[in-house]
Short mmCIF file of C-alpha atoms and ligand atoms in Angstrom, two decimals:
data_model
loop_
_atom_site.label_atom_id
_atom_site.label_comp_id
_atom_site.label_asym_id
_atom_site.label_seq_id
_atom_site.Cartn_x
_atom_site.Cartn_y
_atom_site.Cartn_z
CA UNK A 1 31.43 25.05 -61.07
CA UNK A 2 28.03 26.57 -60.30
CA UNK A 3 27.18 25.02 -56.86
CA UNK A 4 23.25 24.00 -57.59
CA UNK A 5 20.15 25.00 -56.48
CA UNK A 6 18.43 22.30 -54.05
CA UNK A 7 15.71 20.05 -55.34
CA UNK A 8 13.10 18.37 -53.02
CA UNK A 9 10.77 15.90 -55.90
CA UNK A 10 7.41 15.35 -54.07
CA UNK A 11 6.80 12.14 -56.53
CA UNK A 12 3.27 9.75 -55.82
CA UNK A 13 0.30 8.87 -57.54
CA UNK A 14 -3.01 11.14 -58.12
CA UNK A 15 -4.35 12.07 -55.12
CA UNK A 16 -1.99 11.63 -52.36
CA UNK A 17 -1.40 15.21 -51.95
CA UNK A 18 1.29 15.96 -52.96
CA UNK A 19 0.73 19.08 -55.05
CA UNK A 20 -0.97 20.69 -51.29
CA UNK A 21 2.36 19.65 -49.44
CA UNK A 22 4.32 21.35 -52.22
CA UNK A 23 3.06 24.17 -51.59
CA UNK A 24 3.20 24.07 -48.41
CA UNK A 25 7.41 23.56 -48.70
CA UNK A 26 7.97 25.77 -50.67
CA UNK A 27 5.86 28.63 -48.78
CA UNK A 28 7.98 27.18 -45.59
CA UNK A 29 11.19 27.55 -47.23
CA UNK A 30 10.93 30.60 -49.82
CA UNK A 31 11.56 28.33 -52.87
CA UNK A 32 10.33 28.25 -56.03
CA UNK A 33 7.72 25.10 -57.08
CA UNK A 34 7.48 23.48 -59.98
CA UNK A 35 3.67 21.67 -60.54
CA UNK A 36 5.03 19.88 -63.42
CA UNK A 37 2.09 17.96 -64.51
CA UNK A 38 0.69 21.14 -65.31
CA UNK A 39 3.22 21.25 -68.18
CA UNK A 40 1.34 17.89 -69.42
CA UNK A 41 -1.66 19.79 -69.03
CA UNK A 42 -0.89 22.74 -70.72
CA UNK A 43 0.17 20.88 -73.86
CA UNK A 44 -2.57 19.07 -73.89
CA UNK A 45 -5.25 21.79 -73.90
CA UNK A 46 -2.68 23.45 -76.59
CA UNK A 47 -2.57 19.96 -78.45
CA UNK A 48 -6.53 20.00 -78.56
CA UNK A 49 -7.50 23.86 -78.67
CA UNK A 50 -4.90 23.40 -82.07
CA UNK A 51 -6.96 20.04 -82.96
CA UNK A 52 -3.78 18.31 -83.17
CA UNK A 53 -4.45 14.03 -83.49
CA UNK A 54 -3.51 13.07 -79.16
CA UNK A 55 -1.75 10.44 -81.06
CA UNK A 56 0.62 11.94 -83.36
CA UNK A 57 4.16 12.49 -81.11
CA UNK A 58 6.23 14.77 -83.23
CA UNK A 59 3.55 17.85 -83.76
CA UNK A 60 2.84 17.54 -79.61
CA UNK A 61 6.14 17.16 -79.30
CA UNK A 62 6.69 20.40 -81.46
CA UNK A 63 4.02 21.93 -79.36
CA UNK A 64 5.59 21.00 -75.93
CA UNK A 65 8.68 21.94 -77.12
CA UNK A 66 7.38 25.40 -78.56
CA UNK A 67 4.44 26.62 -75.75
CA UNK A 68 4.43 30.01 -74.85
CA UNK A 69 3.43 30.05 -71.08
CA UNK A 70 3.96 31.50 -68.18
CA UNK A 71 3.54 30.75 -64.26
CA UNK A 72 2.23 34.34 -62.20
CA UNK A 73 1.74 34.37 -58.82
CA UNK A 74 -1.09 36.32 -57.05
CA UNK A 75 -2.20 36.65 -53.38
CA UNK A 76 -0.38 33.12 -52.81
CA UNK A 77 -2.52 31.59 -55.43
CA UNK A 78 -0.39 29.72 -58.55
CA UNK A 79 -2.07 30.56 -62.12
CA UNK A 80 -1.12 28.85 -64.85
CA UNK A 81 -1.10 31.30 -68.51
CA UNK A 82 -1.11 29.78 -71.72
CA UNK A 83 -0.36 32.87 -74.63
CA UNK A 84 -1.11 35.64 -72.61
CA UNK A 85 -4.20 33.34 -71.54
CA UNK A 86 -5.15 32.27 -68.22
CA UNK A 87 -5.72 29.02 -68.36
CA UNK A 88 -6.38 28.16 -64.94
CA UNK A 89 -9.29 26.84 -64.63
CA UNK A 90 -9.02 25.63 -68.07
CA UNK A 91 -6.34 23.09 -67.62
CA UNK A 92 -8.55 20.80 -64.98
CA UNK A 93 -11.07 20.25 -67.00
CA UNK A 94 -12.11 16.58 -67.23
CA UNK A 95 -11.65 16.59 -71.34
CA UNK A 96 -8.06 18.34 -70.35
CA UNK A 97 -7.21 15.29 -68.04
CA UNK A 98 -7.84 12.39 -69.87
CA UNK A 99 -5.47 14.37 -72.79
CA UNK A 100 -2.55 15.63 -70.71
CA UNK A 101 -2.69 11.60 -69.57
CA UNK A 102 -2.21 10.47 -72.87
CA UNK A 103 0.11 13.09 -73.62
CA UNK A 104 2.12 11.94 -70.73
CA UNK A 105 2.48 8.94 -72.38
CA UNK A 106 4.36 10.28 -75.46
CA UNK A 107 8.15 9.49 -75.06
CA UNK A 108 8.92 12.43 -77.27
CA UNK A 109 6.90 14.95 -75.26
CA UNK A 110 8.58 14.05 -72.59
CA UNK A 111 12.08 15.01 -73.87
CA UNK A 112 10.33 17.76 -75.19
CA UNK A 113 9.30 19.06 -71.84
CA UNK A 114 12.72 17.78 -69.55
CA UNK A 115 14.55 20.89 -70.29
CA UNK A 116 12.11 23.29 -69.40
CA UNK A 117 11.21 21.91 -66.19
CA UNK A 118 15.16 21.78 -66.01
CA UNK A 119 14.79 25.28 -66.08
CA UNK A 120 12.89 26.02 -63.58
CA UNK A 121 15.93 25.66 -60.72
CA UNK A 122 17.11 28.38 -59.33
CA UNK A 123 18.34 30.14 -55.53
CA UNK A 124 17.86 29.28 -52.64
CA UNK A 125 15.97 26.16 -54.06
CA UNK A 126 12.66 23.97 -55.47
CA UNK A 127 10.24 21.84 -54.51
CA UNK A 128 9.66 19.85 -57.62
CA UNK A 129 5.94 17.94 -58.08
CA UNK A 130 4.78 15.32 -60.27
CA UNK A 131 5.40 11.28 -61.33
CA UNK A 132 9.24 11.33 -62.61
CA UNK A 133 10.97 14.50 -60.77
CA UNK A 134 12.74 12.04 -58.54
CA UNK A 135 13.66 9.70 -60.75
CA UNK A 136 14.57 11.54 -64.27
CA UNK A 137 14.30 15.00 -63.95
CA UNK A 138 16.50 15.86 -61.34
CA UNK A 139 18.29 12.24 -59.73
CA UNK A 140 20.56 14.80 -58.12
CA UNK A 141 17.69 16.04 -55.84
CA UNK A 142 19.10 15.76 -51.84
CA UNK A 143 15.70 15.74 -51.01
CA UNK A 144 12.91 13.38 -52.46
CA UNK A 145 9.82 11.85 -50.88
CA UNK A 146 7.23 9.55 -52.23
CA UNK A 147 3.51 9.96 -51.15
CA UNK A 148 0.96 7.36 -51.49
CA UNK A 149 -2.23 6.53 -49.44
CA UNK A 150 -4.55 4.00 -50.34
CA UNK A 151 -6.71 4.77 -53.26
CA UNK A 152 -10.17 3.87 -51.77
CA UNK A 153 -8.67 7.55 -49.06
CA UNK A 154 -7.40 8.88 -52.58
CA UNK A 155 -11.50 8.04 -53.36
CA UNK A 156 -12.90 9.45 -50.15
CA UNK A 157 -11.16 12.88 -49.95
CA UNK A 158 -11.61 13.47 -53.97
CA UNK A 159 -15.47 12.97 -53.12
CA UNK A 160 -15.97 14.95 -49.58
CA UNK A 161 -13.79 17.22 -51.91
CA UNK A 162 -16.58 17.82 -54.97
CA UNK A 163 -18.89 17.25 -51.88
CA UNK A 164 -18.11 20.34 -50.21
CA UNK A 165 -18.77 21.66 -54.20
CA UNK A 166 -21.75 20.74 -54.36
CA UNK A 167 -20.37 18.21 -57.08
CA UNK A 168 -22.49 14.96 -56.53
CA UNK A 169 -20.67 11.98 -57.66
CA UNK A 170 -20.28 8.91 -56.79
CA UNK A 171 -17.45 6.96 -54.55
CA UNK A 172 -17.70 4.44 -56.45
CA UNK A 173 -17.02 5.92 -60.15
CA UNK A 174 -14.09 7.75 -57.99
CA UNK A 175 -12.40 5.26 -57.35
CA UNK A 176 -12.50 3.23 -60.19
CA UNK A 177 -11.18 6.48 -61.87
CA UNK A 178 -7.83 6.38 -59.80
CA UNK A 179 -7.31 3.07 -60.60
CA UNK A 180 -7.19 4.41 -64.21
CA UNK A 181 -5.00 6.95 -63.89
CA UNK A 182 -3.47 4.72 -61.68
CA UNK A 183 -2.77 1.76 -64.25
CA UNK A 184 -1.78 4.17 -66.79
CA UNK A 185 1.10 6.02 -64.51
CA UNK A 186 2.70 3.14 -63.32
CA UNK A 187 2.54 1.01 -66.58
CA UNK A 188 4.10 2.87 -68.96
CA UNK A 189 6.94 3.06 -71.12
CA UNK A 190 8.36 5.77 -69.94
CA UNK A 191 9.10 7.48 -66.40
CA UNK A 192 6.11 5.22 -64.94
CA UNK A 193 5.61 6.09 -61.58
CA UNK A 194 8.19 4.28 -59.02
CA UNK A 195 9.54 5.73 -56.16
CA UNK A 196 13.29 6.50 -56.83
CA UNK A 197 15.54 4.04 -55.34
CA UNK A 198 16.97 6.97 -52.54
CA UNK A 199 13.27 8.49 -51.78
CA UNK A 200 11.70 8.26 -48.21
CA UNK A 201 8.05 7.13 -49.63
CA UNK A 202 5.10 8.30 -46.82
CA UNK A 203 2.38 6.95 -46.69
CA UNK A 204 -0.85 9.38 -46.23
CA UNK A 205 -3.87 7.40 -45.35
CA UNK A 206 -3.82 8.12 -41.39
CA UNK A 207 -1.50 11.07 -41.18
CA UNK A 208 -3.03 14.52 -41.86
CA UNK A 209 -1.24 16.80 -44.28
CA UNK A 210 0.50 18.97 -40.60
CA UNK A 211 2.30 15.57 -40.05
CA UNK A 212 3.99 14.82 -43.86
CA UNK A 213 4.62 18.14 -43.33
CA UNK A 214 6.04 17.78 -41.11
CA UNK A 215 7.86 14.64 -41.82
CA UNK A 216 9.15 16.58 -44.76
CA UNK A 217 10.71 19.89 -42.83
CA UNK A 218 12.44 17.11 -40.94
CA UNK A 219 14.05 15.33 -43.85
CA UNK A 220 15.06 18.40 -44.82
CA UNK A 221 16.86 19.66 -42.15
CA UNK A 222 18.53 16.44 -41.76
CA UNK A 223 19.53 16.73 -46.14
CA UNK A 224 19.71 20.42 -46.84
CA UNK A 225 22.64 22.62 -44.85
O1 C5P B 1 -0.44 15.74 -61.63
P1 C5P B 1 -1.78 16.22 -62.47
O2 C5P B 1 -3.03 15.08 -62.38
O3 C5P B 1 -1.42 17.27 -63.26
O4 C5P B 1 -0.77 15.51 -64.06
C1 C5P B 1 -1.73 15.80 -65.27
C2 C5P B 1 -1.36 14.51 -66.13
O5 C5P B 1 0.44 14.89 -66.17
C3 C5P B 1 -0.90 13.14 -65.39
O6 C5P B 1 -2.44 11.84 -65.68
C4 C5P B 1 0.19 12.23 -65.27
O7 C5P B 1 -0.39 10.92 -65.75
C5 C5P B 1 1.42 13.34 -66.19
N1 C5P B 1 2.38 13.68 -64.59
C6 C5P B 1 3.51 12.81 -66.26
N2 C5P B 1 4.63 13.34 -65.25
C7 C5P B 1 4.32 14.22 -64.40
C8 C5P B 1 3.51 14.97 -64.11
C9 C5P B 1 2.14 14.85 -63.80
O8 C5P B 1 3.26 11.90 -66.89
N3 C5P B 1 5.93 14.84 -63.81
#
């Protein structure tokens, strides 16, 4: 039997900081990184471009199964390349976020993306960020983290981020959006957002990024020799 590369799963709701933490942990350990949300976003973008009805489960799943994607790393930044085109900015657009959360609720789409996600596992190890990394995709991962923060704190962080970019938004609208996405993620039938039984739940409401990073690295030291 071949030795499987260790996986560190970081799951949690939108805005919990899991993407930032996953990137820092992967950099620190020299591991590969899987941003599973990007796969749902790429599926959504490809379906929108092909003008496929997002409720047509069979066709959207076919798109997911045949995605021509590549993640390129340059200057420490990861870009998403769809059919040879850099779509890193396009997949963050609001209409794609909405479409991603719709296609993510389709069981056939989740099934089509399962093996693609597992294919990211390689030595020396993988950090996988998403909603169901510890429960469904990598149930045998030695380190599982569920990163959360209060909805108010997550909305405030997003507010600061957007204000910093000169975008004017209402904190109340952001809080409503976050609550709606939490609700959709936690209440879907297939792979709903929930901590794995053996996950360590970290609440980042009152801890900064450095503090969370420290706790994750301590877990890695305990569990991955
Ligand atoms: O993490 P991110 O916001 O980029 O994810 C985009 C969408 O994909 C989310 O709406 C989420 O519901 C879905 N998703 C998922 N399972 C994952 C990762 C993301 O359902 N493992």
